[in-house]
XYZ file of N, CA and C in Angstrom:
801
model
N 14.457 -41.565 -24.264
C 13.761 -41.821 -23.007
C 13.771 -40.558 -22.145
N 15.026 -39.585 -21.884
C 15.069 -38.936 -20.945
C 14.077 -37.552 -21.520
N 14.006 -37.407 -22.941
C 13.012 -36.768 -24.004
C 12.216 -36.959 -23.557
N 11.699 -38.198 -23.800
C 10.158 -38.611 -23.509
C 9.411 -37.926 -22.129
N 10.792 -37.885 -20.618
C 10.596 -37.744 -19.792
C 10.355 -36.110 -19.150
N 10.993 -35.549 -20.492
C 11.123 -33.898 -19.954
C 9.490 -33.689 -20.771
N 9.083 -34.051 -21.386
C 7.824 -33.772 -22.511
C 6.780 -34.177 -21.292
N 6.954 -35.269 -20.731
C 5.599 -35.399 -19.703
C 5.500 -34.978 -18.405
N 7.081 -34.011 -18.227
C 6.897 -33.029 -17.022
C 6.367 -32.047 -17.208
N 6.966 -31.312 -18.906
C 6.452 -30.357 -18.788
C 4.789 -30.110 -19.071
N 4.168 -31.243 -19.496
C 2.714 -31.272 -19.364
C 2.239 -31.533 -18.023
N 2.941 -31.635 -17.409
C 2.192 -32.397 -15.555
C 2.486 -30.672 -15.225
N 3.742 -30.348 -15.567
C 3.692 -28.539 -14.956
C 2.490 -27.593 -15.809
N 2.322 -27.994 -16.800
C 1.166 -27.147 -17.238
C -0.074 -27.225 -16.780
N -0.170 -28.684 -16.715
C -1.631 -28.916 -16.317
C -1.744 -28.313 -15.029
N -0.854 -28.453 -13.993
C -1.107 -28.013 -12.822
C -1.274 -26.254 -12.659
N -0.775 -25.466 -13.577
C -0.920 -24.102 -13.804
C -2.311 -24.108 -14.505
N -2.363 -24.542 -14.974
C -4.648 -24.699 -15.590
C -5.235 -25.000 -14.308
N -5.256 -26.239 -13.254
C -6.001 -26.045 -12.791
C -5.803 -24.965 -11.606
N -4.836 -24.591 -11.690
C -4.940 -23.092 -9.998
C -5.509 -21.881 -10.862
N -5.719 -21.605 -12.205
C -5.984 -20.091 -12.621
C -7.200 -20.304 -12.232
N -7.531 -18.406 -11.770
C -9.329 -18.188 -11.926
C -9.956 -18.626 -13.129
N -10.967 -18.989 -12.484
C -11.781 -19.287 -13.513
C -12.589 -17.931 -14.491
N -12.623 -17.858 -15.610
C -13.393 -16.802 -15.922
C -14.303 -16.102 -14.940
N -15.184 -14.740 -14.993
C -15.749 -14.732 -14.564
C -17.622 -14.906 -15.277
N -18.460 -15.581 -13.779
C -19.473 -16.048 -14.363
C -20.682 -15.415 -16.112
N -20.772 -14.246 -16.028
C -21.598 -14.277 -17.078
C -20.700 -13.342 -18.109
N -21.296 -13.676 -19.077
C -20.887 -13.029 -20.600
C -22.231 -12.324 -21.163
N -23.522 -12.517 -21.187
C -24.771 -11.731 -21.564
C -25.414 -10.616 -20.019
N -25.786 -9.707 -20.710
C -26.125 -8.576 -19.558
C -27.416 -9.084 -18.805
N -28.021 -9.263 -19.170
C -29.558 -10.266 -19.177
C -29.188 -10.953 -17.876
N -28.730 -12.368 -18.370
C -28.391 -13.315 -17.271
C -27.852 -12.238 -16.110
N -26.569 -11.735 -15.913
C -26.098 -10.954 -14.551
C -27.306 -10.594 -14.170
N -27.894 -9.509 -14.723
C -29.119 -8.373 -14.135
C -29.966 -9.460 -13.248
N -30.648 -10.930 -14.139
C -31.364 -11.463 -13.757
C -30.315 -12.187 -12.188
N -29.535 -12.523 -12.411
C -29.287 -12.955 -11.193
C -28.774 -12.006 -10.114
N -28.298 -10.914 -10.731
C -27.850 -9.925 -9.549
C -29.231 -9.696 -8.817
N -30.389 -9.344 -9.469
C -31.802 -9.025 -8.886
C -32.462 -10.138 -7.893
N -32.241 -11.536 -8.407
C -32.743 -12.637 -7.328
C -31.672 -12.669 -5.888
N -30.098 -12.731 -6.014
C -29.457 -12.144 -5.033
C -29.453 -11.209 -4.170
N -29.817 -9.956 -4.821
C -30.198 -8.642 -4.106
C -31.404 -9.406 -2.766
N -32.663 -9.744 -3.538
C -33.795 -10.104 -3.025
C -33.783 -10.795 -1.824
N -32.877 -12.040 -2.103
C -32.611 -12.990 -1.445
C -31.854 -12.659 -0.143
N -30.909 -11.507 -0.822
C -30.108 -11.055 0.622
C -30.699 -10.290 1.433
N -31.812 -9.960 1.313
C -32.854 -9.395 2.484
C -32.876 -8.481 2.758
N -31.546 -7.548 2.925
C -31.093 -6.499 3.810
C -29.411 -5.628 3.159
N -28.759 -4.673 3.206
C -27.882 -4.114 3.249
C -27.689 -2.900 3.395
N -26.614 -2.439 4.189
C -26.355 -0.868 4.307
C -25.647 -0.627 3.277
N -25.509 0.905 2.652
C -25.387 1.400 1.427
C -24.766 2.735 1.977
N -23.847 3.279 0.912
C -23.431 4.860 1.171
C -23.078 5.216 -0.161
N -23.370 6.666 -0.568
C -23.889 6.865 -1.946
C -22.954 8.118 -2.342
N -22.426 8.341 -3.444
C -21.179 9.651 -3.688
C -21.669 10.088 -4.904
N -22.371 11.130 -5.178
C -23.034 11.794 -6.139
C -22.260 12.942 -6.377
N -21.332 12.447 -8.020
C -20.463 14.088 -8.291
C -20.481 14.292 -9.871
N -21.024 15.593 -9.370
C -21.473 16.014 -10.850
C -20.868 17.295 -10.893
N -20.171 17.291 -11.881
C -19.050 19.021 -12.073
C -18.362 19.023 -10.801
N -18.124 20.235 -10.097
C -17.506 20.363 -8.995
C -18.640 20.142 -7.766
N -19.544 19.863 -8.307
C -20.337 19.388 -7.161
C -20.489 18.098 -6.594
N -20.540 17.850 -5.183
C -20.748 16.656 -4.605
C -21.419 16.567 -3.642
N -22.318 15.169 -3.197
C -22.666 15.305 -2.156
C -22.876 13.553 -1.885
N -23.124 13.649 -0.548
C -22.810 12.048 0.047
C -24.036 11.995 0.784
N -24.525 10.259 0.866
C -25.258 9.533 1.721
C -25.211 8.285 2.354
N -25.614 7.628 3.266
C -25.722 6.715 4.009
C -26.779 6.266 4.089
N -27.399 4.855 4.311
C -28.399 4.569 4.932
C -28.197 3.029 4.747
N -29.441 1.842 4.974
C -29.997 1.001 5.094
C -31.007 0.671 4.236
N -30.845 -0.477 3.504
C -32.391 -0.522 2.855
C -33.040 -2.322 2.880
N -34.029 -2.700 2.923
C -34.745 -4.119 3.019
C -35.189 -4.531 1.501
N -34.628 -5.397 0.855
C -35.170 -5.444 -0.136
C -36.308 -6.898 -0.245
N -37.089 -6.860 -0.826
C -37.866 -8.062 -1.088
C -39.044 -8.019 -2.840
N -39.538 -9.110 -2.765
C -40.043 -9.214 -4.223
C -41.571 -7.661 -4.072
N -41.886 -7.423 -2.836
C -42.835 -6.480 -2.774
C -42.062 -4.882 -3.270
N -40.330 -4.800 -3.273
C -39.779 -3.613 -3.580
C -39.059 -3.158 -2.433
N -38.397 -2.309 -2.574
C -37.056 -2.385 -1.788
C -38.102 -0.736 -0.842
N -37.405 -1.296 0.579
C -37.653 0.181 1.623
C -36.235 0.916 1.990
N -36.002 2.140 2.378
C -34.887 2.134 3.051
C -34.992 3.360 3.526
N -33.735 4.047 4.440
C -33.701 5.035 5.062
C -32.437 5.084 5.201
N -32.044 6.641 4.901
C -30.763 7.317 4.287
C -30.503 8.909 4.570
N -29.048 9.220 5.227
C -29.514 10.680 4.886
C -28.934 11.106 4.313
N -28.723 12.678 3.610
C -27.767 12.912 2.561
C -27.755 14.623 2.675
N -26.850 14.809 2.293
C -26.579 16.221 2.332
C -26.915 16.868 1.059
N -27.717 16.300 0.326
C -27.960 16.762 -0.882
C -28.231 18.370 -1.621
N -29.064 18.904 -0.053
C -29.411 20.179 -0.470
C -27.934 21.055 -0.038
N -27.360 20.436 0.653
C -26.164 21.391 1.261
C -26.284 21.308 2.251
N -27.277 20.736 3.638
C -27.208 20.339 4.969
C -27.977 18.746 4.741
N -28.294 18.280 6.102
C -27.855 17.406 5.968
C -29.838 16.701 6.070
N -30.207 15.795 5.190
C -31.452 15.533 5.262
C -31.833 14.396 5.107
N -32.848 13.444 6.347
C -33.418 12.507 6.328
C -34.900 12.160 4.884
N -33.621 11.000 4.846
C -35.080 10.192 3.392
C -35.502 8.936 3.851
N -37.206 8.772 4.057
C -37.489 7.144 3.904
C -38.536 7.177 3.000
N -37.883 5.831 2.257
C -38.515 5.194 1.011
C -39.536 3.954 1.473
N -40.860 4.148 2.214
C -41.400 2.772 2.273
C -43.045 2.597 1.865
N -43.115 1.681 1.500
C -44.287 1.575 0.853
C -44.434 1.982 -0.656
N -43.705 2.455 -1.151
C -43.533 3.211 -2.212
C -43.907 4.767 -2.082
N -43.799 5.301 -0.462
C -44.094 6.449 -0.219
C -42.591 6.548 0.077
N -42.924 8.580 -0.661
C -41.021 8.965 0.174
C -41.003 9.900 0.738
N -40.923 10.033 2.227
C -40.537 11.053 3.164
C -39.803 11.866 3.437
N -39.614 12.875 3.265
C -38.713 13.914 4.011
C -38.792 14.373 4.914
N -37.492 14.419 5.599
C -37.653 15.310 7.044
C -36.651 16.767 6.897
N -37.613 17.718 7.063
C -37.695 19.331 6.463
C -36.278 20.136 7.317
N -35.609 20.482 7.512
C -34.734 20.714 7.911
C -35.533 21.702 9.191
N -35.150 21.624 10.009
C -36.295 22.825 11.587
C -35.984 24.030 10.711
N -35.085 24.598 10.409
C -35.130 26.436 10.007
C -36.017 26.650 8.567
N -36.333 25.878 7.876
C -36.621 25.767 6.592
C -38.549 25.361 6.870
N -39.082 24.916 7.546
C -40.586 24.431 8.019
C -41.190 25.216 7.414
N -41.042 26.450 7.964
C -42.259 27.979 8.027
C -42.148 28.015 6.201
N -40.642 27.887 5.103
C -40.753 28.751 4.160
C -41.485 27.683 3.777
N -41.760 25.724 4.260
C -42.448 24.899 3.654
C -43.221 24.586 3.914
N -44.028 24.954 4.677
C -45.739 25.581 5.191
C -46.072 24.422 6.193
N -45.070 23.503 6.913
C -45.643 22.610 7.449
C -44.904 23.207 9.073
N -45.121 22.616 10.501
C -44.836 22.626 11.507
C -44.341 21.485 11.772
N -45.096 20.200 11.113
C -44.509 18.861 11.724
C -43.024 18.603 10.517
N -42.424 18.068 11.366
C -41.170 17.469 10.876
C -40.554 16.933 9.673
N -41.853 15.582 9.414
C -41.747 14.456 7.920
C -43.074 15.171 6.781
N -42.523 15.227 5.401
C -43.310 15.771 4.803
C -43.266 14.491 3.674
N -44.414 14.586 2.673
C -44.534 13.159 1.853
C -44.281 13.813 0.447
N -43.464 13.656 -0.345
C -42.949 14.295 -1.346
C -42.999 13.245 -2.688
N -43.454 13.744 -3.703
C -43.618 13.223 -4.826
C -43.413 14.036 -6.161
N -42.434 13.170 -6.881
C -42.192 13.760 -8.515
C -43.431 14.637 -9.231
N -44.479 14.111 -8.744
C -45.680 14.917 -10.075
C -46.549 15.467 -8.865
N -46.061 16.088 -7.520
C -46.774 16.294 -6.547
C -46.882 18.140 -6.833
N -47.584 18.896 -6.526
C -48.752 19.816 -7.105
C -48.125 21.073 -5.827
N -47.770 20.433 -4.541
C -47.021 21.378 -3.650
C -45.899 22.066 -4.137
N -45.302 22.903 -3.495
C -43.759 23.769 -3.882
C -42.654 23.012 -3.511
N -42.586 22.412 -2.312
C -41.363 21.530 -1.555
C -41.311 20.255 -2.900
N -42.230 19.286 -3.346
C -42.155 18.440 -4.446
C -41.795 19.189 -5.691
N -42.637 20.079 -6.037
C -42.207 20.538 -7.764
C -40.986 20.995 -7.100
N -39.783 21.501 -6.276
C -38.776 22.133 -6.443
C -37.682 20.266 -6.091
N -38.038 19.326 -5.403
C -37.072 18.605 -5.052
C -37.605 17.197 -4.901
N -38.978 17.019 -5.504
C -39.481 15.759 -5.567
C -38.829 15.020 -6.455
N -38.963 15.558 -7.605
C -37.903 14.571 -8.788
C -36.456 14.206 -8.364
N -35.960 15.203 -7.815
C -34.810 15.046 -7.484
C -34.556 14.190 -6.279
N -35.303 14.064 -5.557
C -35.329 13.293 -4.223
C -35.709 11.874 -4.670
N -36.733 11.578 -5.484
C -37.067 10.121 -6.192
C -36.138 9.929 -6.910
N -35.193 10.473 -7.784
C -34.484 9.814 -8.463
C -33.509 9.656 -7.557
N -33.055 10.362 -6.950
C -31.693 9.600 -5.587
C -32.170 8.575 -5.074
N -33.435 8.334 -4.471
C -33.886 6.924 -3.486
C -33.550 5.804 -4.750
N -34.540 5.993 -5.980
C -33.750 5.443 -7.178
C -32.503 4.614 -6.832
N -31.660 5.884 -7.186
C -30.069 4.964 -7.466
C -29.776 4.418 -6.789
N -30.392 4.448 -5.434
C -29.470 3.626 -4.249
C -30.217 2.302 -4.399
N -31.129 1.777 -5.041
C -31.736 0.227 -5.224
C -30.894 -0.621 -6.464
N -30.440 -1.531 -5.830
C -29.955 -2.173 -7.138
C -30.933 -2.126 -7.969
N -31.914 -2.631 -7.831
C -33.163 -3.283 -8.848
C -33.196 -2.232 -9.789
N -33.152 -1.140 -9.521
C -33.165 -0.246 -10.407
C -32.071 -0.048 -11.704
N -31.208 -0.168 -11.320
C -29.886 0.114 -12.793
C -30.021 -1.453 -12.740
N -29.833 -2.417 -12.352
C -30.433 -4.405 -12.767
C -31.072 -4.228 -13.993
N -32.255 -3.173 -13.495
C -33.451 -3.570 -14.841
C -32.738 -2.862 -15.925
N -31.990 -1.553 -15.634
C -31.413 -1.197 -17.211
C -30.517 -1.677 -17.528
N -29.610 -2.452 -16.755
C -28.619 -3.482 -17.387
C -29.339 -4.359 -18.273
N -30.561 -5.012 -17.550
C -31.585 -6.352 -18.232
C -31.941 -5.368 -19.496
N -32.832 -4.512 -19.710
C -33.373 -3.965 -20.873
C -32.772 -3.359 -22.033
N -30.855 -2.656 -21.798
C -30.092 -2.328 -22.549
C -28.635 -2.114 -22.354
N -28.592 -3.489 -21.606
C -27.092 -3.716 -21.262
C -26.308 -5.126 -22.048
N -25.008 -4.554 -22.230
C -24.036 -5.102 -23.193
C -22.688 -5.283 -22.238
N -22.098 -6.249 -21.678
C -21.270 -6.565 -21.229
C -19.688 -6.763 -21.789
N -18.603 -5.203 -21.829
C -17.842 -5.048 -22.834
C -16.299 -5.324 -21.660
N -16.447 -5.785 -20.891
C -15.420 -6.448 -19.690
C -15.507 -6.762 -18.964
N -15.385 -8.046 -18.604
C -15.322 -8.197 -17.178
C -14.293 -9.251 -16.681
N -14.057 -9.057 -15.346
C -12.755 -9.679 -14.595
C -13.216 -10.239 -12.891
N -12.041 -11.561 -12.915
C -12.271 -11.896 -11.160
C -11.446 -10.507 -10.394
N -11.332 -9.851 -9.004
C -10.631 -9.411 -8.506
C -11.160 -9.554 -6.807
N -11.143 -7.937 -6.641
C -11.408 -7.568 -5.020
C -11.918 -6.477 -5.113
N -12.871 -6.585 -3.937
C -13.080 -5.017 -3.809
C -12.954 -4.316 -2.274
N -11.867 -3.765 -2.043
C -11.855 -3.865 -0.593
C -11.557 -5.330 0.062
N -11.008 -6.015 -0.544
C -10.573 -6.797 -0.124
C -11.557 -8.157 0.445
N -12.542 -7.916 -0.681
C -13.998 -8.901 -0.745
C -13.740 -9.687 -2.434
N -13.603 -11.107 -2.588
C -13.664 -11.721 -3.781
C -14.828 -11.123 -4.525
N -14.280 -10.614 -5.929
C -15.122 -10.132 -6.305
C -15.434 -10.275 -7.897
N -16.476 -10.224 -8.379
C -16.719 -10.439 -9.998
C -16.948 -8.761 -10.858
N -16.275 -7.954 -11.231
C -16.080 -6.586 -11.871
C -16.791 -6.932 -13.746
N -17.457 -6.303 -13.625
C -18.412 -5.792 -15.194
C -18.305 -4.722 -15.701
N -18.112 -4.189 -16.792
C -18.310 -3.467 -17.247
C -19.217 -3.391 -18.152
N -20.618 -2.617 -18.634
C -21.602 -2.564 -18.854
C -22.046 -1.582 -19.647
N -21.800 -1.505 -20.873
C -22.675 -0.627 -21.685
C -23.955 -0.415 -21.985
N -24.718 0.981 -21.540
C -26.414 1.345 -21.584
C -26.480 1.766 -22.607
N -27.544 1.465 -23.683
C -27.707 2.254 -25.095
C -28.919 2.627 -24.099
N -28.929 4.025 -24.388
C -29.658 4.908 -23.705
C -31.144 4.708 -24.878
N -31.193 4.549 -25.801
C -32.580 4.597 -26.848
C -33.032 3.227 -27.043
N -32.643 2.485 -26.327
C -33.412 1.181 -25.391
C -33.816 0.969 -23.894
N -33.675 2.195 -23.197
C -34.331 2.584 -21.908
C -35.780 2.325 -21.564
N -36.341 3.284 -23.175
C -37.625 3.661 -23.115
C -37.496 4.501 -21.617
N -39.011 4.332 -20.733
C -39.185 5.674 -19.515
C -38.542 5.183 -18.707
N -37.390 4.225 -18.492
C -36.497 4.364 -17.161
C -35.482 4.616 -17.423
N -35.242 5.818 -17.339
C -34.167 6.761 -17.178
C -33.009 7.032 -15.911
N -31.948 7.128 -16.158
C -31.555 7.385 -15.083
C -31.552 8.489 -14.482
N -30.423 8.890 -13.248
C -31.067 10.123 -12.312
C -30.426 11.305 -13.507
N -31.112 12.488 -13.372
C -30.340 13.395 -14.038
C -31.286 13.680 -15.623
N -31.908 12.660 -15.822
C -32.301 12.586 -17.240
C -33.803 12.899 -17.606
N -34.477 13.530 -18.668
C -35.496 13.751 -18.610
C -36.022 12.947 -20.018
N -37.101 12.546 -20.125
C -37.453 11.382 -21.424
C -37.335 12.747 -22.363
N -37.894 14.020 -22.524
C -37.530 14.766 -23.341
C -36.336 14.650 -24.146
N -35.181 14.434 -22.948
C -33.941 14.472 -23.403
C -33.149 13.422 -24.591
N -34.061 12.486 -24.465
C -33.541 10.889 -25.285
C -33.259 11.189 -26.624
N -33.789 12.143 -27.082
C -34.070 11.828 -28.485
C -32.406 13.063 -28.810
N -32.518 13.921 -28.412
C -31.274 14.789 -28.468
C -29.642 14.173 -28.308
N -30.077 13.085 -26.934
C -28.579 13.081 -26.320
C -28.623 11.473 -27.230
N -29.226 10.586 -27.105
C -28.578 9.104 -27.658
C -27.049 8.499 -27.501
N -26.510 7.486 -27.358
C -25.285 7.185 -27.641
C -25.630 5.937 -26.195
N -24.112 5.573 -25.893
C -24.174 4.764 -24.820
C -23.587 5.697 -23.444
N -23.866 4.634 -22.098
C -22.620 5.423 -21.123
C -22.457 4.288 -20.241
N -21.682 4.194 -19.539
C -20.898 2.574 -18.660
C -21.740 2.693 -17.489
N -21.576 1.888 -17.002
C -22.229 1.060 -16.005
C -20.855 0.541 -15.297
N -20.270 -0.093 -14.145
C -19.292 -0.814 -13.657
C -20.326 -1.619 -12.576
N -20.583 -2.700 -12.285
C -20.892 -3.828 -11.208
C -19.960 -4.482 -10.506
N -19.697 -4.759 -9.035
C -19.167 -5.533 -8.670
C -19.998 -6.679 -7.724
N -19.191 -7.847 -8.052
C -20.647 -8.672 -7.390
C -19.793 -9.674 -6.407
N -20.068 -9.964 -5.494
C -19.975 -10.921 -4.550
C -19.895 -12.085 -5.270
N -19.838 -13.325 -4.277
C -19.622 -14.772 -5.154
C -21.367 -15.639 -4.862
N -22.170 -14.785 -4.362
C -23.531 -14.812 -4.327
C -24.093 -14.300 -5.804
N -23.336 -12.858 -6.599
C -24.005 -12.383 -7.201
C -24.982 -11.270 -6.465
N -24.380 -11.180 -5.193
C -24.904 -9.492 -4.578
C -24.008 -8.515 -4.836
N -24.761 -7.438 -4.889
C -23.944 -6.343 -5.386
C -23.099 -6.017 -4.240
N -21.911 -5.539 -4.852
C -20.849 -4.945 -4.029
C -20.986 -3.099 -3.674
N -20.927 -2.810 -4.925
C -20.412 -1.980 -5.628
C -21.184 -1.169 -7.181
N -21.876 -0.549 -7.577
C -22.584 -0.059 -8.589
C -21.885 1.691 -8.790
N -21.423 1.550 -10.216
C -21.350 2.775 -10.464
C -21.322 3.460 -11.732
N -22.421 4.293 -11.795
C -23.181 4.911 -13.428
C -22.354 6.129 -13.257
N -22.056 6.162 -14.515
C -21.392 7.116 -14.923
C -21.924 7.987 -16.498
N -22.966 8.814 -16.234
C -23.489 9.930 -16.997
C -22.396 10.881 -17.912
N -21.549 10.903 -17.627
C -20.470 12.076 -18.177
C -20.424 11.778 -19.442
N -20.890 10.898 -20.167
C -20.596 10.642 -21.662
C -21.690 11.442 -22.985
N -22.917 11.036 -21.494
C -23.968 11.712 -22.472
C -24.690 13.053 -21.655
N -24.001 13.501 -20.599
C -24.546 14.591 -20.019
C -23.551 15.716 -20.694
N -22.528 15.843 -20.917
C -21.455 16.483 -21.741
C -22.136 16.858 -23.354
N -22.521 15.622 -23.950
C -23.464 15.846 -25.333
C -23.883 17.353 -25.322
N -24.766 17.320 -26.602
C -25.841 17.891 -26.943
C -26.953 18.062 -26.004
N -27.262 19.071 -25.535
C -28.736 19.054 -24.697
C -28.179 18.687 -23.359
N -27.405 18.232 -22.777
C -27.081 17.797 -21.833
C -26.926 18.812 -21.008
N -26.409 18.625 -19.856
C -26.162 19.660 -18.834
C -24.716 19.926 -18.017
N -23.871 18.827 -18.643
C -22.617 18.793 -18.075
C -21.648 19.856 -19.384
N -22.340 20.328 -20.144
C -20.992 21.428 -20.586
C -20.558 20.642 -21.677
N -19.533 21.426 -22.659
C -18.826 20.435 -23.712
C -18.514 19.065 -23.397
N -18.160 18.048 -23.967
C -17.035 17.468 -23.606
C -15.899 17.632 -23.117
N -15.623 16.861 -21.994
C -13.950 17.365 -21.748
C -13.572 18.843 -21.146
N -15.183 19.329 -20.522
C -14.551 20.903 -19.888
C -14.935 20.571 -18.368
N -14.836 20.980 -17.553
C -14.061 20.747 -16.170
C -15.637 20.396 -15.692
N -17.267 21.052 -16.085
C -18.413 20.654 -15.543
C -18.939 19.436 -15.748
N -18.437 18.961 -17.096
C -19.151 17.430 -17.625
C -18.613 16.255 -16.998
N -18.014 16.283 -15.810
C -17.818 14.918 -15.081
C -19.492 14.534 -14.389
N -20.414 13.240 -14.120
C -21.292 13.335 -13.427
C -21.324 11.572 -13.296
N -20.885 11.045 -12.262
C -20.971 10.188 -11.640
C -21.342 9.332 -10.184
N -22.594 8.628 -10.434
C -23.048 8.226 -9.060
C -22.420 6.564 -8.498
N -21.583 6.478 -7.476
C -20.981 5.687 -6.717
C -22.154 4.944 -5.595
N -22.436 3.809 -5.875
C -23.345 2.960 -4.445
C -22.476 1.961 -3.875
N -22.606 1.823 -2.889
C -21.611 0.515 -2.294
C -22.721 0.365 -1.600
N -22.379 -1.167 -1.469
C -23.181 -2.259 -0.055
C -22.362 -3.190 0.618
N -23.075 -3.190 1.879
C -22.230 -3.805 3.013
C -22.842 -4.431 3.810
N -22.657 -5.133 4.461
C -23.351 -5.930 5.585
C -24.741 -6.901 5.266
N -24.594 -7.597 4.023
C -25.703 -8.353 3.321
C -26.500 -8.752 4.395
N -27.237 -8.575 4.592
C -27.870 -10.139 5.283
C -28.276 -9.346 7.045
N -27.820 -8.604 7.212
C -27.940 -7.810 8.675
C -28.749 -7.078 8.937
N -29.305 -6.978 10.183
C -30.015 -5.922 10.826
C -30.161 -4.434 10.177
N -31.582 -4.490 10.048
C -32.319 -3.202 9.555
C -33.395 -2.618 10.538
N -33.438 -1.400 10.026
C -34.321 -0.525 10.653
C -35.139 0.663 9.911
N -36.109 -0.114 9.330
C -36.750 0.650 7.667
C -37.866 1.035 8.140
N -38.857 2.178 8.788
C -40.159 2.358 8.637
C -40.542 3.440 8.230
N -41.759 3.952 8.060
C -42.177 5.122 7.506
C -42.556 5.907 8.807
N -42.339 7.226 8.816
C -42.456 7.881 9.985
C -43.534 7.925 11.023
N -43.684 8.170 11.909
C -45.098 7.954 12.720
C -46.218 9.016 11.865
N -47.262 8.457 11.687
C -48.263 9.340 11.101
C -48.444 10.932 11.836
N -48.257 10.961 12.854
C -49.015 12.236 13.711
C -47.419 13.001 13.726
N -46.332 12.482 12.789
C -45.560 13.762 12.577
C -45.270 14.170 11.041
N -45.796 13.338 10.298
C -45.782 14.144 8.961
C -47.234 15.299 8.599
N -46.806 15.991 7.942
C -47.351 17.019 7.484
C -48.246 17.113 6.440
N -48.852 17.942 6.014
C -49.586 17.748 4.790
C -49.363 19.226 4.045
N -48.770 18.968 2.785
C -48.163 20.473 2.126
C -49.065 21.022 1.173
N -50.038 21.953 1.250
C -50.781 22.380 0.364
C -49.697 23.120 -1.078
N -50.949 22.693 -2.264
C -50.318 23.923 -3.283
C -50.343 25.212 -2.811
């Protein structure tokens, strides 16, 4: 009897340790997350963002705000990218720069905001258009979402915190030769066929499934062959971009500059 009695405590103590553990966390296929991290993003309307771009001994940081919705995400950010400090807005699917005042004259404009584009035919774009679109890039979830959705493999994930926010942590493998043309920042489609292999991804997601936290990490295949980070394992081939978001759901301030101060940049 008193047998009988220690056998159905110690199942009343077990059971009660099952039901307090976390529960797994929600997804196991890359697909599903992407798809729901992307309707979350959407849904949450709004978030401020700050961005840590370090590649070799180089670094540089940004801030901003962005609105997301099913028409595509707007935002406005500045970043020290060139080495001072420079205003970006992303709206409409137009992207603005604001020219630094000492720098105008060598970029042929007087007014302030200039309209800059990857395949744009001016000097200010062919020297920093690509580079300026692929930063507005990284700072959209939707963007690394879709390459999670198109060639992502989910090789960990865990409940935790982030900053002290409940949080769902992924780890995310990209086979880079299932991209096809969305590439990440840094990468040229030339390059695909040389560099191949995978490189991580990390997500952290809210209990919405909004992003916390996004961070690509290039160093696996920028180190490669063809790449630009140097051997493996030598002090230049680190290249990792850090996004955080904050304030879901809050007050924004996204527009495209007043017309009568952007510029128009001849070839």
């Amino acid at each position: 009897m008193r047998k009988a009695a220690v056998v159905l405590l110690l199942a009343l103590l077990a059971g009660a340790c099952d039901s307090s553990a976390s529960p797994p966390p929600t997804f196991t296929d890359a697909r599903a997350l992407a798809d729901a991290a992307t309707a979350a993003t959407t849904s949450g309307g709004s978030a401020k963002f700050a961005t840590d771009v370090a590649v070799g001994s180089v670094r540089s940081k940004g801030q901003g705000q962005a609105r997301f919705g099913a028409g595509g995400t707007s935002q406005v950010m500045t970043t020290d990218f060139i080495g001072e400090p420079m205003e970006l807005r992303l709206v409409a699917g137009k992207l603005y720069a604001k020219v630094p005042e000492g720098s105008r004259d060598q970029v042929g404009t007087a007014k302030p905001w200039v309209e800059v584009a990857p395949d744009g035919t001016d000097p200010f774009s062919q020297v920093l258009g690509g580079s300026l679109g692929q930063l507005a890039a990284q700072n959209d979830p939707a963007h690394t979402l879709r390459e999670v959705a198109a060639a992502g493999t989910i090789v960990a994930a865990e409940r935790g915190d982030l900053g002290g926010v409940a949080a769902e942590h992924y780890r995310v493998d990209l086979d880079l030769a299932k991209l096809g043309a969305d590439l990440p920042a840094g990468l040229a489609a030339d390059e695909v066929g040389q560099l191949g292999g995978k490189f991580p991804v990390e997500l952290w997601l809210d209990d919405t499934h909004r992003p916390l936290q996004i961070v690509l990490d290039l160093s696996p295949i920028l180190a490669g062959p063809g790449g630009s980070g140097g051997s493996p394992g030598s002090p230049g081939s680190g290249a990792k971009i850090t996004t955080r978001y904050t304030e879901w759901g809050g007050p924004v301030d996204v527009q495209a500059p007043p017309p009568d101060q952007v510029g128009t940049l001849t070839p």
